[in-house]
């Protein structure tokens, strides 16, 4: 298989903005007015009501392949590996599935899977030891092979509690091991807290009781070789107190009036820079930087932000919901994108003019969510709720809850535009790099 190389070429040799001197980019109300649900080039395929499930005893949602710090999906000793947010089903007959699914965040833990072909997955159980948990719930993040080490991996995640309401970006580290029968992990018995909402660059609970602060995505910026971490945040400031200027509205159509509710939308794609030593596996010190993109007046949540470097462009992807759009704006649940020609700290424009990259079709508005775009444009997501044909997606007897991964799809990234081009297998991942594939297994005593 060909090995994918990340190319970042500063073709014009111009001086790119750095983390010290960049401007936050804005997703404007005018941009969001261009969002069109059901444009076929930016829509998820319809999911069959008879979709297969990966494991009937658990519910699965946000997931991600084992990757390296450059963003390439990797295999380990011939195994594809994946983490998922998981909740154990209490009632295996699925009679209570609606309630269990909608309460899943309050019992979420990180589980893992392994596979020989990237299609058929075997569930391996918990990834972190319970002793690692500083708070009861484990929410999203990413599983990353440590650069320069043979089998050290870091599970970046969000350590969350309800009472008190806390959400801390965290990491737990350990070893990945494999033999011919499967994959397992050792270590992962403690957690390092990385950073939390500071109320200065990002809203904290005192400013916004509905604040979001989670979903770490660390990576090396190919342009300066430094480790950064993206995350979901909100714009700092008191909830609802924002005034929306031309900067946030963009150029509005004649007679368009901004809905008064718009000021409650304050999503931000956050970024922090690692100050402690990556080589030593020390993730304890970070510098909080201003957001890369804000959505003031547009949307209150830009979740699971992640990044793709391709053909000299930097693509920022994030997932968002119909229900978190502000004021009278509309858009489907799905993945949105922003693209810069000037590196990580350049000016980002919404992809496809609107920001929408892949949304659910209006006949399956809650069909899929938590899309993750890899370096080659393969997009993973989970199945949420699929209505029976022609049935009402709001009537519980007429839909099926997913809790399993959707068919992977491929998108082509062409400068500032994207096009869906392929539908692949359910839960399929593709590896761009293989670690120790020709390794002969030790005999385990
Ligand atoms: C996205 C998400 C993440 C969060 C997790 C909680 O689906 O809301 O932002 O970490 O799910 O389950």
Tab-separated table of N, CA, C and O in Angstrom, residues 246-333:
chain	number	residue	atom	x	y	z
A	246	UNK	N	-20.932	43.751	12.467
A	246	UNK	CA	-20.779	43.333	11.055
A	246	UNK	C	-19.825	42.141	10.935
A	246	UNK	O	-19.945	41.321	10.038
A	247	UNK	N	-18.856	42.108	11.860
A	247	UNK	CA	-17.878	41.022	11.819
A	247	UNK	C	-18.568	39.667	11.992
A	247	UNK	O	-18.230	38.695	11.322
A	248	UNK	N	-19.523	39.605	12.887
A	248	UNK	CA	-20.215	38.330	13.139
A	248	UNK	C	-21.355	38.079	12.158
A	248	UNK	O	-21.653	36.923	11.862
A	249	UNK	N	-21.987	39.148	11.680
A	249	UNK	CA	-23.143	38.912	10.794
A	249	UNK	C	-22.695	38.652	9.368
A	249	UNK	O	-23.346	37.907	8.645
A	250	UNK	N	-21.588	39.268	8.916
A	250	UNK	CA	-21.246	39.233	7.494
A	250	UNK	C	-22.234	40.115	6.729
A	250	UNK	O	-22.952	40.924	7.337
A	251	UNK	N	-22.265	39.951	5.432
A	251	UNK	CA	-23.137	40.813	4.616
A	251	UNK	C	-24.520	40.157	4.524
A	251	UNK	O	-24.686	39.112	3.895
A	252	UNK	N	-25.489	40.792	5.151
A	252	UNK	CA	-26.823	40.189	5.245
A	252	UNK	C	-27.715	40.622	4.085
A	252	UNK	O	-27.560	41.733	3.558
A	253	UNK	N	-28.685	39.767	3.714
A	253	UNK	CA	-29.614	40.149	2.645
A	253	UNK	C	-30.473	41.338	3.087
A	253	UNK	O	-30.673	41.544	4.284
A	254	UNK	N	-31.006	42.113	2.120
A	254	UNK	CA	-31.854	43.257	2.475
A	254	UNK	C	-33.029	42.788	3.333
A	254	UNK	O	-33.560	41.697	3.117
A	255	UNK	N	-33.400	43.588	4.299
A	255	UNK	CA	-34.554	43.320	5.178
A	255	UNK	C	-34.382	42.091	6.072
A	255	UNK	O	-35.342	41.641	6.666
A	256	UNK	N	-33.196	41.556	6.144
A	256	UNK	CA	-32.985	40.403	7.042
A	256	UNK	C	-32.760	40.954	8.438
A	256	UNK	O	-31.925	41.836	8.634
A	257	UNK	N	-33.501	40.474	9.400
A	257	UNK	CA	-33.182	40.930	10.757
A	257	UNK	C	-32.696	39.757	11.592
A	257	UNK	O	-33.260	38.661	11.545
A	258	UNK	N	-31.629	40.047	12.304
A	258	UNK	CA	-31.001	39.005	13.125
A	258	UNK	C	-31.928	38.691	14.298
A	258	UNK	O	-32.386	39.596	15.005
A	259	UNK	N	-32.218	37.426	14.491
A	259	UNK	CA	-33.104	36.993	15.567
A	259	UNK	C	-32.469	37.326	16.927
A	259	UNK	O	-31.269	37.120	17.115
A	260	UNK	N	-33.264	37.839	17.871
A	260	UNK	CA	-32.679	38.182	19.191
A	260	UNK	C	-32.023	36.987	19.889
A	260	UNK	O	-31.093	37.155	20.677
A	261	UNK	N	-32.470	35.773	19.556
A	261	UNK	CA	-31.876	34.584	20.185
A	261	UNK	C	-30.477	34.282	19.680
A	261	UNK	O	-29.753	33.456	20.273
A	262	UNK	N	-30.067	34.962	18.609
A	262	UNK	CA	-28.763	34.650	18.001
A	262	UNK	C	-27.615	34.839	18.988
A	262	UNK	O	-26.618	34.111	18.952
A	263	UNK	N	-27.775	35.801	19.901
A	263	UNK	CA	-26.652	36.111	20.803
A	263	UNK	C	-26.350	34.988	21.802
A	263	UNK	O	-25.364	35.036	22.529
A	264	UNK	N	-27.184	33.946	21.818
A	264	UNK	CA	-26.903	32.801	22.701
A	264	UNK	C	-25.991	31.761	22.036
A	264	UNK	O	-25.590	30.801	22.674
A	265	UNK	N	-25.695	31.951	20.775
A	265	UNK	CA	-24.774	31.034	20.094
A	265	UNK	C	-23.356	31.547	20.257
A	265	UNK	O	-23.060	32.685	19.891
A	266	UNK	N	-22.471	30.762	20.852
A	266	UNK	CA	-21.117	31.274	21.120
A	266	UNK	C	-20.063	30.170	21.016
A	266	UNK	O	-19.143	30.094	21.834
A	267	UNK	N	-20.186	29.302	20.022
A	267	UNK	CA	-19.225	28.199	19.894
A	267	UNK	C	-17.851	28.719	19.480
A	267	UNK	O	-17.738	29.742	18.788
A	268	UNK	N	-16.819	27.994	19.897
A	268	UNK	CA	-15.453	28.348	19.505
A	268	UNK	C	-14.648	27.073	19.279
A	268	UNK	O	-14.780	26.113	20.041
A	269	UNK	N	-13.835	27.074	18.227
A	269	UNK	CA	-12.860	25.988	18.041
A	269	UNK	C	-11.590	26.453	18.729
A	269	UNK	O	-10.938	27.405	18.296
A	270	UNK	N	-11.289	25.782	19.853
A	270	UNK	CA	-10.200	26.227	20.698
A	270	UNK	C	-8.873	25.585	20.336
A	270	UNK	O	-8.824	24.537	19.683
A	271	UNK	N	-7.806	26.231	20.784
A	271	UNK	CA	-6.457	25.685	20.567
A	271	UNK	C	-5.545	26.068	21.734
A	271	UNK	O	-5.665	27.166	22.295
A	272	UNK	N	-4.675	25.136	22.105
A	272	UNK	CA	-3.668	25.396	23.133
A	272	UNK	C	-2.340	24.835	22.634
A	272	UNK	O	-2.316	23.931	21.790
A	273	UNK	N	-1.237	25.383	23.150
A	273	UNK	CA	0.095	24.950	22.716
A	273	UNK	C	0.796	24.247	23.879
A	273	UNK	O	0.794	24.757	25.009
A	274	UNK	N	1.403	23.097	23.575
A	274	UNK	CA	2.109	22.350	24.620
A	274	UNK	C	3.374	23.097	25.035
A	274	UNK	O	4.180	23.490	24.177
A	275	UNK	N	3.524	23.288	26.356
A	275	UNK	CA	4.745	23.947	26.846
A	275	UNK	C	5.700	22.933	27.474
A	275	UNK	O	6.898	23.121	27.478
A	276	UNK	N	5.139	21.858	28.049
A	276	UNK	CA	6.015	20.836	28.639
A	276	UNK	C	6.546	19.926	27.526
A	276	UNK	O	6.212	20.107	26.354
A	277	UNK	N	7.339	18.906	27.888
A	277	UNK	CA	8.099	18.173	26.866
A	277	UNK	C	7.327	16.981	26.284
A	277	UNK	O	7.020	16.019	26.997
A	278	UNK	N	7.075	17.039	24.982
A	278	UNK	CA	6.405	15.916	24.309
A	278	UNK	C	7.276	14.662	24.381
A	278	UNK	O	6.784	13.564	24.669
A	279	UNK	N	8.583	14.835	24.152
A	279	UNK	CA	9.488	13.674	24.134
A	279	UNK	C	9.456	12.933	25.473
A	279	UNK	O	9.581	11.711	25.516
A	280	UNK	N	9.262	13.684	26.572
A	280	UNK	CA	9.189	13.041	27.892
A	280	UNK	C	7.780	12.563	28.223
A	280	UNK	O	7.518	12.101	29.342
A	281	UNK	N	6.852	12.746	27.295
A	281	UNK	CA	5.468	12.351	27.569
A	281	UNK	C	4.860	13.212	28.670
A	281	UNK	O	3.990	12.770	29.411
A	282	UNK	N	5.309	14.458	28.777
A	282	UNK	CA	4.794	15.359	29.811
A	282	UNK	C	3.753	16.286	29.171
A	282	UNK	O	4.095	17.185	28.400
A	283	UNK	N	2.498	16.057	29.495
A	283	UNK	CA	1.412	16.845	28.891
A	283	UNK	C	0.770	17.779	29.918
A	283	UNK	O	-0.384	18.151	29.792
A	284	UNK	N	1.545	18.149	30.952
A	284	UNK	CA	0.921	18.875	32.064
A	284	UNK	C	0.837	20.382	31.841
A	284	UNK	O	0.048	21.045	32.480
A	285	UNK	N	1.666	20.943	30.930
A	285	UNK	CA	1.661	22.409	30.811
A	285	UNK	C	1.320	22.873	29.412
A	285	UNK	O	1.956	22.453	28.429
A	286	UNK	N	0.347	23.754	29.330
A	286	UNK	CA	-0.162	24.247	28.038
A	286	UNK	C	-0.352	25.751	28.100
A	286	UNK	O	-0.645	26.299	29.160
A	287	UNK	N	-0.231	26.381	26.952
A	287	UNK	CA	-0.559	27.805	26.863
A	287	UNK	C	-1.885	27.928	26.123
A	287	UNK	O	-2.012	27.445	24.981
A	288	UNK	N	-2.877	28.542	26.758
A	288	UNK	CA	-4.161	28.728	26.089
A	288	UNK	C	-4.026	29.839	25.065
A	288	UNK	O	-3.501	30.913	25.368
A	289	UNK	N	-4.501	29.583	23.865
A	289	UNK	CA	-4.431	30.577	22.791
A	289	UNK	C	-5.859	30.989	22.410
A	289	UNK	O	-6.811	30.251	22.686
A	290	UNK	N	-6.024	32.131	21.747
A	290	UNK	CA	-7.373	32.526	21.316
A	290	UNK	C	-7.942	31.499	20.327
A	290	UNK	O	-7.184	30.771	19.676
A	291	UNK	N	-9.277	31.422	20.203
A	291	UNK	CA	-9.874	30.439	19.294
A	291	UNK	C	-9.380	30.615	17.854
A	291	UNK	O	-9.035	31.715	17.425
A	292	UNK	N	-9.351	29.485	17.114
A	292	UNK	CA	-9.043	29.566	15.676
A	292	UNK	C	-10.265	30.074	14.917
A	292	UNK	O	-10.144	30.865	13.982
A	293	UNK	N	-11.451	29.584	15.319
A	293	UNK	CA	-12.695	29.986	14.644
A	293	UNK	C	-13.766	30.172	15.716
A	293	UNK	O	-13.855	29.368	16.649
A	294	UNK	N	-14.581	31.215	15.564
A	294	UNK	CA	-15.747	31.367	16.449
A	294	UNK	C	-17.023	31.374	15.615
A	294	UNK	O	-17.009	31.676	14.411
A	295	UNK	N	-18.118	31.066	16.296
A	295	UNK	CA	-19.429	30.991	15.621
A	295	UNK	C	-20.440	31.835	16.384
A	295	UNK	O	-21.582	31.432	16.564
A	296	UNK	N	-20.000	33.019	16.828
A	296	UNK	CA	-20.893	33.896	17.601
A	296	UNK	C	-22.097	34.267	16.758
A	296	UNK	O	-21.945	34.752	15.630
A	297	UNK	N	-23.284	34.032	17.297
A	297	UNK	CA	-24.504	34.368	16.561
A	297	UNK	C	-24.944	33.262	15.626
A	297	UNK	O	-26.015	33.326	15.031
A	298	UNK	N	-24.108	32.230	15.466
A	298	UNK	CA	-24.395	31.169	14.484
A	298	UNK	C	-24.752	29.864	15.165
A	298	UNK	O	-25.767	29.226	14.833
A	299	UNK	N	-23.940	29.416	16.102
A	299	UNK	CA	-24.126	28.083	16.661
A	299	UNK	C	-23.465	28.047	18.038
A	299	UNK	O	-22.473	28.735	18.269
A	300	UNK	N	-24.008	27.242	18.957
A	300	UNK	CA	-23.452	27.209	20.307
A	300	UNK	C	-22.497	26.046	20.538
A	300	UNK	O	-21.889	25.952	21.593
A	301	UNK	N	-22.393	25.127	19.567
A	301	UNK	CA	-21.511	23.965	19.767
A	301	UNK	C	-20.734	23.624	18.510
A	301	UNK	O	-21.335	23.346	17.464
A	302	UNK	N	-19.426	23.624	18.613
A	302	UNK	CA	-18.565	23.072	17.556
A	302	UNK	C	-17.730	21.990	18.248
A	302	UNK	O	-16.733	22.277	18.882
A	303	UNK	N	-18.190	20.728	18.108
A	303	UNK	CA	-17.645	19.629	18.900
A	303	UNK	C	-16.548	18.874	18.135
A	303	UNK	O	-16.460	18.927	16.918
A	304	UNK	N	-15.769	18.113	18.880
A	304	UNK	CA	-14.739	17.216	18.316
A	304	UNK	C	-13.950	17.851	17.166
A	304	UNK	O	-13.849	17.259	16.082
A	305	UNK	N	-13.401	19.047	17.333
A	305	UNK	CA	-12.642	19.625	16.223
A	305	UNK	C	-11.421	18.765	15.885
A	305	UNK	O	-10.795	18.200	16.791
A	306	UNK	N	-11.118	18.638	14.610
A	306	UNK	CA	-9.923	17.889	14.199
A	306	UNK	C	-9.388	18.496	12.910
A	306	UNK	O	-10.002	19.418	12.350
A	307	UNK	N	-8.242	18.016	12.454
A	307	UNK	CA	-7.509	18.760	11.428
A	307	UNK	C	-6.941	17.842	10.352
A	307	UNK	O	-6.536	16.714	10.644
A	308	UNK	N	-6.952	18.321	9.124
A	308	UNK	CA	-6.360	17.577	8.000
A	308	UNK	C	-5.467	18.548	7.229
A	308	UNK	O	-5.885	19.669	6.918
A	309	UNK	N	-4.250	18.098	6.930
A	309	UNK	CA	-3.334	18.903	6.109
A	309	UNK	C	-3.267	18.260	4.738
A	309	UNK	O	-2.919	17.072	4.628
A	310	UNK	N	-3.607	18.983	3.688
A	310	UNK	CA	-3.607	18.358	2.363
A	310	UNK	C	-3.337	19.399	1.275
A	310	UNK	O	-3.996	20.450	1.249
A	311	UNK	N	-2.421	19.059	0.398
A	311	UNK	CA	-2.111	19.892	-0.778
A	311	UNK	C	-1.857	21.354	-0.398
A	311	UNK	O	-2.262	22.273	-1.118
A	312	UNK	N	-1.216	21.560	0.748
A	312	UNK	CA	-0.914	22.939	1.143
A	312	UNK	C	-2.068	23.643	1.841
A	312	UNK	O	-1.940	24.793	2.247
A	313	UNK	N	-3.215	22.964	1.973
A	313	UNK	CA	-4.359	23.557	2.679
A	313	UNK	C	-4.467	22.956	4.081
A	313	UNK	O	-4.114	21.791	4.295
A	314	UNK	N	-4.976	23.740	5.009
A	314	UNK	CA	-5.260	23.250	6.364
A	314	UNK	C	-6.778	23.227	6.529
A	314	UNK	O	-7.429	24.260	6.365
A	315	UNK	N	-7.307	22.032	6.796
A	315	UNK	CA	-8.760	21.873	6.948
A	315	UNK	C	-9.087	21.612	8.407
A	315	UNK	O	-8.557	20.679	9.005
A	316	UNK	N	-9.970	22.429	8.972
A	316	UNK	CA	-10.450	22.222	10.348
A	316	UNK	C	-11.850	21.661	10.235
A	316	UNK	O	-12.713	22.289	9.615
A	317	UNK	N	-12.088	20.504	10.835
A	317	UNK	CA	-13.430	19.918	10.818
A	317	UNK	C	-14.000	19.924	12.226
A	317	UNK	O	-13.257	19.797	13.209
A	318	UNK	N	-15.318	20.044	12.309
A	318	UNK	CA	-15.990	20.023	13.608
A	318	UNK	C	-17.415	19.535	13.401
A	318	UNK	O	-17.979	19.719	12.316
A	319	UNK	N	-17.994	18.910	14.431
A	319	UNK	CA	-19.372	18.422	14.283
A	319	UNK	C	-20.329	19.372	14.998
A	319	UNK	O	-19.967	19.992	16.001
A	320	UNK	N	-21.529	19.488	14.453
A	320	UNK	CA	-22.509	20.354	15.103
A	320	UNK	C	-23.924	19.862	14.819
A	320	UNK	O	-24.142	19.034	13.944
A	321	UNK	N	-24.860	20.396	15.597
A	321	UNK	CA	-26.244	19.917	15.559
A	321	UNK	C	-27.197	20.958	14.990
A	321	UNK	O	-27.002	22.167	15.184
A	322	UNK	N	-28.307	20.472	14.451
A	322	UNK	CA	-29.423	21.338	14.094
A	322	UNK	C	-29.885	22.110	15.333
A	322	UNK	O	-30.130	23.322	15.281
A	323	UNK	N	-29.955	21.400	16.457
A	323	UNK	CA	-30.535	21.997	17.673
A	323	UNK	C	-29.648	23.059	18.316
A	323	UNK	O	-30.113	23.800	19.176
A	324	UNK	N	-28.379	23.152	17.920
A	324	UNK	CA	-27.520	24.167	18.552
A	324	UNK	C	-27.323	25.399	17.670
A	324	UNK	O	-26.598	26.329	18.044
A	325	UNK	N	-27.934	25.404	16.468
A	325	UNK	CA	-27.921	26.643	15.670
A	325	UNK	C	-28.644	27.730	16.452
A	325	UNK	O	-29.588	27.458	17.199
A	326	UNK	N	-28.223	28.973	16.259
A	326	UNK	CA	-28.779	30.075	17.048
A	326	UNK	C	-29.850	30.820	16.262
A	326	UNK	O	-29.860	30.801	15.024
A	327	UNK	N	-30.685	31.545	17.027
A	327	UNK	CA	-31.701	32.407	16.409
A	327	UNK	C	-32.533	31.599	15.442
A	327	UNK	O	-32.992	30.504	15.772
A	328	UNK	N	-32.712	32.132	14.228
A	328	UNK	CA	-33.545	31.379	13.275
A	328	UNK	C	-32.713	30.658	12.212
A	328	UNK	O	-33.224	30.292	11.160
A	329	UNK	N	-31.432	30.453	12.486
A	329	UNK	CA	-30.598	29.730	11.503
A	329	UNK	C	-30.915	28.236	11.542
A	329	UNK	O	-31.334	27.704	12.571
A	330	UNK	N	-30.669	27.597	10.423
A	330	UNK	CA	-30.996	26.169	10.274
A	330	UNK	C	-29.807	25.451	9.650
A	330	UNK	O	-29.133	26.018	8.801
A	331	UNK	N	-29.649	24.202	9.991
A	331	UNK	CA	-28.641	23.383	9.308
A	331	UNK	C	-28.723	21.983	9.856
A	331	UNK	O	-29.208	21.781	10.976
A	332	UNK	N	-28.275	20.994	9.101
A	332	UNK	CA	-28.398	19.616	9.559
A	332	UNK	C	-27.336	19.231	10.592
A	332	UNK	O	-26.276	19.855	10.675
A	333	UNK	N	-27.602	18.174	11.358
A	333	UNK	CA	-26.560	17.550	12.175
A	333	UNK	C	-25.507	17.019	11.204
A	333	UNK	O	-25.857	16.426	10.174
